Coordinates of C-alpha atoms in Angstrom, one line a residue:
X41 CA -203.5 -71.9 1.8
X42 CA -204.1 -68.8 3.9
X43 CA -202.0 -65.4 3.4
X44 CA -199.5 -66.0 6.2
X45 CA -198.9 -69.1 4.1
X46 CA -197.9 -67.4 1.7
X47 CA -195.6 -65.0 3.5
X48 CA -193.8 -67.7 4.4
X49 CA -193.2 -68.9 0.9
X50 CA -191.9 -66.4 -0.1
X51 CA -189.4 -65.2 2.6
X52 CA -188.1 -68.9 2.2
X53 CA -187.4 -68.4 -1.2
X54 CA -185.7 -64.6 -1.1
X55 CA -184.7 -64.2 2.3
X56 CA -183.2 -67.9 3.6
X57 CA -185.2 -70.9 5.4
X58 CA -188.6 -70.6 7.0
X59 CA -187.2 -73.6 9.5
X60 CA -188.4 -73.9 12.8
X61 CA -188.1 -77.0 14.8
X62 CA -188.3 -78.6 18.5
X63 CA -185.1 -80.5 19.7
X64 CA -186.4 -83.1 22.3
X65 CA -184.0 -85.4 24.5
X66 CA -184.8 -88.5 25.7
X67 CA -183.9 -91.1 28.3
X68 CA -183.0 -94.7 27.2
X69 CA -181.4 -96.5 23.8
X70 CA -181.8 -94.8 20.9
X71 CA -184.6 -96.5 18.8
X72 CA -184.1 -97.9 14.9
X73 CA -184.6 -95.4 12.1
X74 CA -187.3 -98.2 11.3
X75 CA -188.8 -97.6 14.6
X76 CA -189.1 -94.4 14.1
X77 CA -190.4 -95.1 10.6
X78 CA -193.3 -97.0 11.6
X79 CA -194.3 -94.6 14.6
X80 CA -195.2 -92.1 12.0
X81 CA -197.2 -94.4 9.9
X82 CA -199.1 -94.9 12.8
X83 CA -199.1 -91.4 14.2
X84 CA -198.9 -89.3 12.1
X85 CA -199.9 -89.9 8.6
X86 CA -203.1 -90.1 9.2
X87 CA -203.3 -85.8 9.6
X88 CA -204.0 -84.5 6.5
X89 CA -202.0 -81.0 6.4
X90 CA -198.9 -83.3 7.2
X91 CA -199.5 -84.8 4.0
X92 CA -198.9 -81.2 2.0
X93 CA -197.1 -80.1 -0.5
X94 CA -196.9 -77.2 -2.3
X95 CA -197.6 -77.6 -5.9
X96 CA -196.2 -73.7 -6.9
X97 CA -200.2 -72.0 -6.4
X98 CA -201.8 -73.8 -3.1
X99 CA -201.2 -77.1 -0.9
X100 CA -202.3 -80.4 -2.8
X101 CA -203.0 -83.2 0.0
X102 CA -201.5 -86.7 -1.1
X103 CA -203.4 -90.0 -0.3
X104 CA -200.4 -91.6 1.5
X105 CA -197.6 -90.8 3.7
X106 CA -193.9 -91.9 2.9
X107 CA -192.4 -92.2 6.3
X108 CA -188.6 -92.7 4.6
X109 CA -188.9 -89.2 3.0
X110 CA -189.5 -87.3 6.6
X111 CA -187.6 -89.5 8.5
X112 CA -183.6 -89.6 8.8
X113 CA -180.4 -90.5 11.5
X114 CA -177.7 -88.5 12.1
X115 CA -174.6 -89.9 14.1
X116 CA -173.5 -86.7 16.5
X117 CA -170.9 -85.4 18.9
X118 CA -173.3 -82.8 19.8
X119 CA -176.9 -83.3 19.2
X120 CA -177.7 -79.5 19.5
X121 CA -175.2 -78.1 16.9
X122 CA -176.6 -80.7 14.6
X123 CA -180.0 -79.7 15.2
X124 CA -178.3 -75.8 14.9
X125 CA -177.0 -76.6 11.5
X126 CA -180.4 -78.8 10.2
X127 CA -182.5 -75.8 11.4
X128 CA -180.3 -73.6 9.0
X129 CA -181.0 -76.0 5.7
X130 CA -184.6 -75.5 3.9
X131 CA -187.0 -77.6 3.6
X132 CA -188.2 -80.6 1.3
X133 CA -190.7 -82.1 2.2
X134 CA -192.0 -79.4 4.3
X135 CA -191.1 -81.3 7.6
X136 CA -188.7 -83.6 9.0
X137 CA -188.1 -86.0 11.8
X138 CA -184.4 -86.2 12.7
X139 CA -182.6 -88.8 15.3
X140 CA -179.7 -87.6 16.8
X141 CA -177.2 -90.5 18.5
X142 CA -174.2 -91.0 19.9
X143 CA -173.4 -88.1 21.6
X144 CA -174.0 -89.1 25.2
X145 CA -174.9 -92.9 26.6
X146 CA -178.3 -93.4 27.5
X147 CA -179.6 -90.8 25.5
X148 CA -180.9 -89.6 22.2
X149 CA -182.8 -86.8 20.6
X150 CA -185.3 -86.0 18.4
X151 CA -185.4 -82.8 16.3
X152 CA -188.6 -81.5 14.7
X153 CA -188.2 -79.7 12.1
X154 CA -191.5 -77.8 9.9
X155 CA -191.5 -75.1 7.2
X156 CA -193.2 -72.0 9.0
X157 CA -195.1 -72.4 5.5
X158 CA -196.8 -75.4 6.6
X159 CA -197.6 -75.3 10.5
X160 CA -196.8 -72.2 13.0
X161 CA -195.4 -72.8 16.3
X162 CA -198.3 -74.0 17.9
X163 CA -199.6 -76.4 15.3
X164 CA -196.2 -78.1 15.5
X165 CA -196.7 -78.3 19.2
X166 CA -199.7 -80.0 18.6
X167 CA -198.1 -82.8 16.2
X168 CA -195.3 -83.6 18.4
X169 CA -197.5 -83.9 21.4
X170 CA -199.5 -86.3 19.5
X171 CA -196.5 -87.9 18.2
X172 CA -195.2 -88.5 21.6
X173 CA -198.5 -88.7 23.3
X174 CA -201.0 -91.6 23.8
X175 CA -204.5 -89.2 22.4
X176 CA -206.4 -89.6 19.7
X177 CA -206.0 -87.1 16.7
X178 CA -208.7 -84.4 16.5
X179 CA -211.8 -85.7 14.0
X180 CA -210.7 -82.7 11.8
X181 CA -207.0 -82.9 11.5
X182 CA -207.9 -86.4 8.9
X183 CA -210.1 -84.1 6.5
X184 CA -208.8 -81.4 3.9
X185 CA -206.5 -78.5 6.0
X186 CA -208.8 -75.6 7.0
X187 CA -208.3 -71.9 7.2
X188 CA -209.5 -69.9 9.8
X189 CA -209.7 -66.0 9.8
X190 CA -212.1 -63.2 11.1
X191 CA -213.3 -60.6 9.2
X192 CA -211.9 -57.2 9.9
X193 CA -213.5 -54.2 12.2
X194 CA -212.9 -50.9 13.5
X195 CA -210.9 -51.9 16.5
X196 CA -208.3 -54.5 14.4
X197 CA -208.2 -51.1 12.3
X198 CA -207.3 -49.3 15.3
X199 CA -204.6 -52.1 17.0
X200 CA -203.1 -51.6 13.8
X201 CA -202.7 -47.8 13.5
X202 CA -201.2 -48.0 17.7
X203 CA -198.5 -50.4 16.5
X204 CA -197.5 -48.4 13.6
X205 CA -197.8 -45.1 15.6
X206 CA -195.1 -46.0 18.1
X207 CA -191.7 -43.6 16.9
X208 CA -189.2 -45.6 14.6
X209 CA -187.1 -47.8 16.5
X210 CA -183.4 -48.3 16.4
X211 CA -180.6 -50.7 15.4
X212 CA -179.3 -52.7 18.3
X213 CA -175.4 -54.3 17.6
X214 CA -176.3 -57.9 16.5
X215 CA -178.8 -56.0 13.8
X216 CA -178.1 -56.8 10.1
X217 CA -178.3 -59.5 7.4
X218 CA -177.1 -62.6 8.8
X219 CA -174.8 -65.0 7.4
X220 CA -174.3 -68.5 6.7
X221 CA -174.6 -71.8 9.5
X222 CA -176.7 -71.7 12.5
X223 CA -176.1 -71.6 16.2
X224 CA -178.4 -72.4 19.0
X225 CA -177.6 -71.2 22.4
X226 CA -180.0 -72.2 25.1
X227 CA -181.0 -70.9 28.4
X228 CA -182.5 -73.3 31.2
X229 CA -184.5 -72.3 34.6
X230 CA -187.3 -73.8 36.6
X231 CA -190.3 -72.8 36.1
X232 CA -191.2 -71.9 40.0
X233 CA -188.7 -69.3 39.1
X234 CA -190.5 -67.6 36.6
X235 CA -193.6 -68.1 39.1
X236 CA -192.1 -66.1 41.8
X237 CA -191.0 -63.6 38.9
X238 CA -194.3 -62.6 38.8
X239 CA -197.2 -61.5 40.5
X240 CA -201.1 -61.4 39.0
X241 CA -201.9 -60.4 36.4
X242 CA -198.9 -60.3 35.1
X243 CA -198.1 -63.5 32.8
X244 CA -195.2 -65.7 32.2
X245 CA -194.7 -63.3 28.2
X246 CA -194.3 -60.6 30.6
X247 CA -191.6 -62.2 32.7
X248 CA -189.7 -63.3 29.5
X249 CA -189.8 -59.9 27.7
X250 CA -189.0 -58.0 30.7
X251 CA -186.1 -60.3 30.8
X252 CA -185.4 -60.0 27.5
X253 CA -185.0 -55.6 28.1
X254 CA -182.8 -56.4 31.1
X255 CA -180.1 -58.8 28.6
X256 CA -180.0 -55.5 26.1
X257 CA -179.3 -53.4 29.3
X258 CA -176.3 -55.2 30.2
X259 CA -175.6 -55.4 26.6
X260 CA -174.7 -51.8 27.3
X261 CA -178.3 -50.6 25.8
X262 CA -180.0 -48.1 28.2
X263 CA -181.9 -45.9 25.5
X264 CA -183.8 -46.7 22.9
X265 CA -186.4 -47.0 21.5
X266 CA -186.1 -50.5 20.6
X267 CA -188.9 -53.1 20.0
X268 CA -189.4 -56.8 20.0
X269 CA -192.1 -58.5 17.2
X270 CA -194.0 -61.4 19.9
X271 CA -196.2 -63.9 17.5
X272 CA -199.9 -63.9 19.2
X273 CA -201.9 -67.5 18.9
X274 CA -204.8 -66.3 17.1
X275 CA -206.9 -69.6 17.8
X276 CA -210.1 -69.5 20.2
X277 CA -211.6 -72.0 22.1
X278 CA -213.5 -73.6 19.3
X279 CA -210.5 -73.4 16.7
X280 CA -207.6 -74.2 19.0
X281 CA -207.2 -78.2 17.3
X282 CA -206.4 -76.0 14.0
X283 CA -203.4 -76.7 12.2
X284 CA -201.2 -74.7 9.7
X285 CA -200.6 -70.6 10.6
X286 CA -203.3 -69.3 12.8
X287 CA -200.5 -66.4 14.1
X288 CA -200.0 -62.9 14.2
X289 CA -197.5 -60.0 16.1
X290 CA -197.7 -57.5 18.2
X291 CA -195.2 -54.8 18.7
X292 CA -193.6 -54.0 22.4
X293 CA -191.3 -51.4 23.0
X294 CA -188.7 -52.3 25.5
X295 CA -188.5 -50.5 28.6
X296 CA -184.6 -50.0 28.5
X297 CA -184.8 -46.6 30.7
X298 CA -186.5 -48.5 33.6
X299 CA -183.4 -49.3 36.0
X300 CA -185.1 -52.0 38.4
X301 CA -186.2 -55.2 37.1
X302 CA -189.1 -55.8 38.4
X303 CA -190.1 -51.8 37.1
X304 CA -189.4 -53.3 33.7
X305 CA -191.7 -56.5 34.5
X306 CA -194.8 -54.1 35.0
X307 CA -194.0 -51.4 32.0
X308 CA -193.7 -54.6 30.1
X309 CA -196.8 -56.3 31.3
X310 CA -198.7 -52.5 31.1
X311 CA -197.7 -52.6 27.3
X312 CA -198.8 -55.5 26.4
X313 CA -202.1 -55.8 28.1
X314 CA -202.4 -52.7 26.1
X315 CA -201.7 -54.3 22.7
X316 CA -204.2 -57.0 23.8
X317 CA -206.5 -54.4 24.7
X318 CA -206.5 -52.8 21.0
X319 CA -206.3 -55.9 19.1
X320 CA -203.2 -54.8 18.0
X321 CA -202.3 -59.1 16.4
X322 CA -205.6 -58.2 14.7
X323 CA -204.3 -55.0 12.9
X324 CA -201.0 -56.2 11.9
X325 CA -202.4 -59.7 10.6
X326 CA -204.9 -57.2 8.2
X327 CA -201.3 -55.6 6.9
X328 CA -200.5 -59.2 6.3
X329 CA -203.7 -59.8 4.7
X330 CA -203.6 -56.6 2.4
X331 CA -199.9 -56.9 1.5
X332 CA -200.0 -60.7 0.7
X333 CA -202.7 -59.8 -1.9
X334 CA -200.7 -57.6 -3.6
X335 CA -198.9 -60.3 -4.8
X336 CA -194.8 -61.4 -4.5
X337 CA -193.9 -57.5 -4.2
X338 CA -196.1 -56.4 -1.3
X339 CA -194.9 -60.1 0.6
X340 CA -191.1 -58.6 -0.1
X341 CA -192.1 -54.9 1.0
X342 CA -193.7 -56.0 4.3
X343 CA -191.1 -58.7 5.4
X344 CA -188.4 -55.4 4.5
X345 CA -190.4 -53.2 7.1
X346 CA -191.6 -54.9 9.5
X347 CA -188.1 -57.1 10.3
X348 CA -186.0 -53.7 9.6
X349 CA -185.1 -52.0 13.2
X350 CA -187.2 -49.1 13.1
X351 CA -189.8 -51.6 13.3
X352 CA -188.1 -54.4 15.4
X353 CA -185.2 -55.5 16.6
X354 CA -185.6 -59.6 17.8
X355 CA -188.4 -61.8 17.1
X356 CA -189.6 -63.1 20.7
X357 CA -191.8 -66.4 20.0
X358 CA -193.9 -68.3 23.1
X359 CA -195.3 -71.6 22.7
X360 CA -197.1 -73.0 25.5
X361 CA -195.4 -75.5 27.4
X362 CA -196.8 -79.3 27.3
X363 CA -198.4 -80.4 30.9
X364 CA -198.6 -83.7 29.5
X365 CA -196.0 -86.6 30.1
X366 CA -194.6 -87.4 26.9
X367 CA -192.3 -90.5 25.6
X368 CA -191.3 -92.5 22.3
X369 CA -192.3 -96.0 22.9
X370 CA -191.7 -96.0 26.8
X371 CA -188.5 -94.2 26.5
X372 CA -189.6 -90.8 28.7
X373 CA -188.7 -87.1 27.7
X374 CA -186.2 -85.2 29.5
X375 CA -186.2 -81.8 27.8
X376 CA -187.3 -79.8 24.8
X377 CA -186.1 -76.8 23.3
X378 CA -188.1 -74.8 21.0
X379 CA -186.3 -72.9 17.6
X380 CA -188.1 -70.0 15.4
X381 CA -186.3 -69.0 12.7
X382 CA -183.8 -66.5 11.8
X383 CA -185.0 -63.2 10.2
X384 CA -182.4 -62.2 8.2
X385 CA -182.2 -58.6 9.8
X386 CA -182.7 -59.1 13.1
X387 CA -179.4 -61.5 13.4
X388 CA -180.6 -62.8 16.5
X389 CA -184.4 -64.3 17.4
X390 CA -185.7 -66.2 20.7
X391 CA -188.0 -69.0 21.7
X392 CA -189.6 -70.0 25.2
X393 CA -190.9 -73.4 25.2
X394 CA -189.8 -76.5 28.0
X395 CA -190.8 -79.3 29.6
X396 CA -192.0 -80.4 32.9
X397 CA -190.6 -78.5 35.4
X398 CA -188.2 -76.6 33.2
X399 CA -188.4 -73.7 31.0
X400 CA -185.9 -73.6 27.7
X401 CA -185.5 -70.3 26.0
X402 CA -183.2 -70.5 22.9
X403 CA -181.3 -68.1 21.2
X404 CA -181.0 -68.5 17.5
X405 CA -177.8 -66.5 15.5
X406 CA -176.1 -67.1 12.6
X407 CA -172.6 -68.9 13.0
X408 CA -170.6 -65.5 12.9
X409 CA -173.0 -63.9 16.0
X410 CA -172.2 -67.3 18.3
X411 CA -170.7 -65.6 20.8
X412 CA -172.8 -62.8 21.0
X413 CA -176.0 -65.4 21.5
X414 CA -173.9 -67.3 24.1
X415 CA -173.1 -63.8 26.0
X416 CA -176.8 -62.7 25.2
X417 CA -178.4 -66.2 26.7
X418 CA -175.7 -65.8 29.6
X419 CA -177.4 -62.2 30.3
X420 CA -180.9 -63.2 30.1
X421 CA -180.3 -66.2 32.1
X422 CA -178.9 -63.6 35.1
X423 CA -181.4 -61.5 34.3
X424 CA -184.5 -63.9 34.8
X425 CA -182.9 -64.8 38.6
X426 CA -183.1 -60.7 39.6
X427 CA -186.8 -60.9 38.6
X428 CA -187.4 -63.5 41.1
X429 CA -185.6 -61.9 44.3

């Protein structure tokens, strides 16, 4: 069990559920709950880290998967409130495999649901590609769940110094502890959209955070300084089958006095090619590191700072988009949405993720902000189409 483990742990515990999940539709008749069952027998319990649990100290490995404890139904009207409301509940076991029916003919979904504990966004990625998917598992994902970290140097000490140096941020309106339920708005575009967005080397992040300032803006926001916390895949080219949290942040200010969009889409992309630059993931995973060792206390005192608004104000995840085609026993995806979890002060938090030819971002509140994540995914919708004129 590694430190962001940990982290994890413990903000599920004292803060509200570590869920995150993917909600994926399909096309066709809804398959049996045994169906379902017996896919994952096959599929999946053969990975070791989906066979965790958390025994109070580290993660013990059973021998055998139980398909009938990760696997459930759930007859719905609409299959992405359900999922909204599921995402909201913690987790036992530490992931779940939901079926959502009957809310449209010739369709069903699937919602994914992991405790951040257990696999970041990435790693869950993974397991639903190769739950849907026709590969073989990686040799290493049978054998006991590995760790991977690098030890520290000078410049993760200096990309950790640049993000704390930046002045204290402020509160933005949707700000604040967050309340009970969940709701899930989503946006939709095609992704020759976000193309045209952009121009090299600007990157797809760049387009979706300089989208992201533009929705505050017409939120009424034109000064700041206000940030947004992006989760960085810290896996290379020889760990990138790794499983379990291999994450960090960075910390981007949002150009809010920048009036043209596409003036935003290059401070943006200048900023974070700067964070990159510094190793600025590095340096904030070593606070991680340091204040996870200090035990339940120093977990509590970083989650407090760095979630509080003069450190940032939304959470802005980015899991890379399957190229694959993906189906459940011939019955072919149409669409997946991707949902981080809430952190409790930020009252509103954001994944980009899709399928195919479409990219989904969602916007996660609690059930008293609904409207202001409607409005919010209604802005950033508008504001993604000025990027590409």
């Amino acid at each position: 069990m590694n430190r962001v483990d940990r982290h994890f742990l413990t903000q599920d515990r004292l803060q509200g559920a570590a869920t995150f999940g993917f909600l994926v539709r399909f096309q066709g008749a809804a398959p049996s709950c045994e169906e379902l069952q017996d896919l994952v027998a096959v599929r999946l319990a053969p990975l070791a880290r989906l066979r965790c649990r958390f025994d109070g100290r580290r993660w013990v490995v059973r021998e055998r998967l139980d398909p009938t404890e990760h696997v459930g139904i759930h007859a719905t009207t609409s299959e992405s409130d359900t999922a909204a409301t599921l995402l909201g509940e913690r987790l036992d076991p530490p992931w779940r495999l939901d079926l959502l029916t009957g809310y449209a003919d010739g369709e069903f979904a699937l919602l994914f649901r992991s405790h951040h504990a257990l696999l970041d966004g990435v790693a869950a990625s993974l397991v639903l590609r190769h739950l849907l998917g026709e590969g073989e598992p990686h040799p290493d994902w049978s054998r006991e769940p590995a760790t991977v970290s690098q030890p520290a140097n000078r410049t993760h000490l200096t990309g950790l110094l640049t993000a704390l140096a930046e002045r204290p941020g402020r509160g933005l309106p949707f700000n604040g502890p967050h309340g009970p339920g969940r709701h899930l708005a989503v946006v939709r575009v095609p992704r020759r959209l976000l193309d045209t967005a952009r121009t090299r080397p600007e990157t797809l992040n760049d387009v979706y955070l300089a989208a992201v300032a533009g929705a505050v803006r017409r939120m009424g926001r034109t000064q700041g300084p206000h940030f947004v916390m992006v989760p960085v895949n810290l896996r290379t080219a020889g760990t990138a089958h790794v499983l379990g949290n291999q994450l960090a942040m960075i910390r981007v200010r949002l150009p809010l006095n920048v009036s043209l969009p596409k003036g935003r889409l290059a401070t943006v992309h200048a900023r974070t090619a700067r964070a990159k630059r510094l190793s600025q993931a590095r340096g904030l995973a070593l606070l991680t590191q340091a204040t996870a060792a200090m035990g339940v206390a120093g977990q509590v005192a970083l989650m407090r700072t760095i979630w509080m608004p003069l450190m940032s104000n939304i959470v802005c995840s980015n899991v890379p988009i399957p190229t694959e085609p993906l189906a459940l026993a011939g019955r072919p995806v149409t669409d997946i949405v991707g949902a981080t979890i809430l952190q409790p002060p930020h009252g509103i938090c954001m994944m980009l993720h899709g399928y195919g030819d479409t990219v989904t971002i969602s916007v996660v509140s609690d059930a008293q902000r609904a409207q202001f994540a409607d409005k919010f995914a209604n802005e950033l919708q508008q504001e993604l189409h000025d990027l590409a004129l």
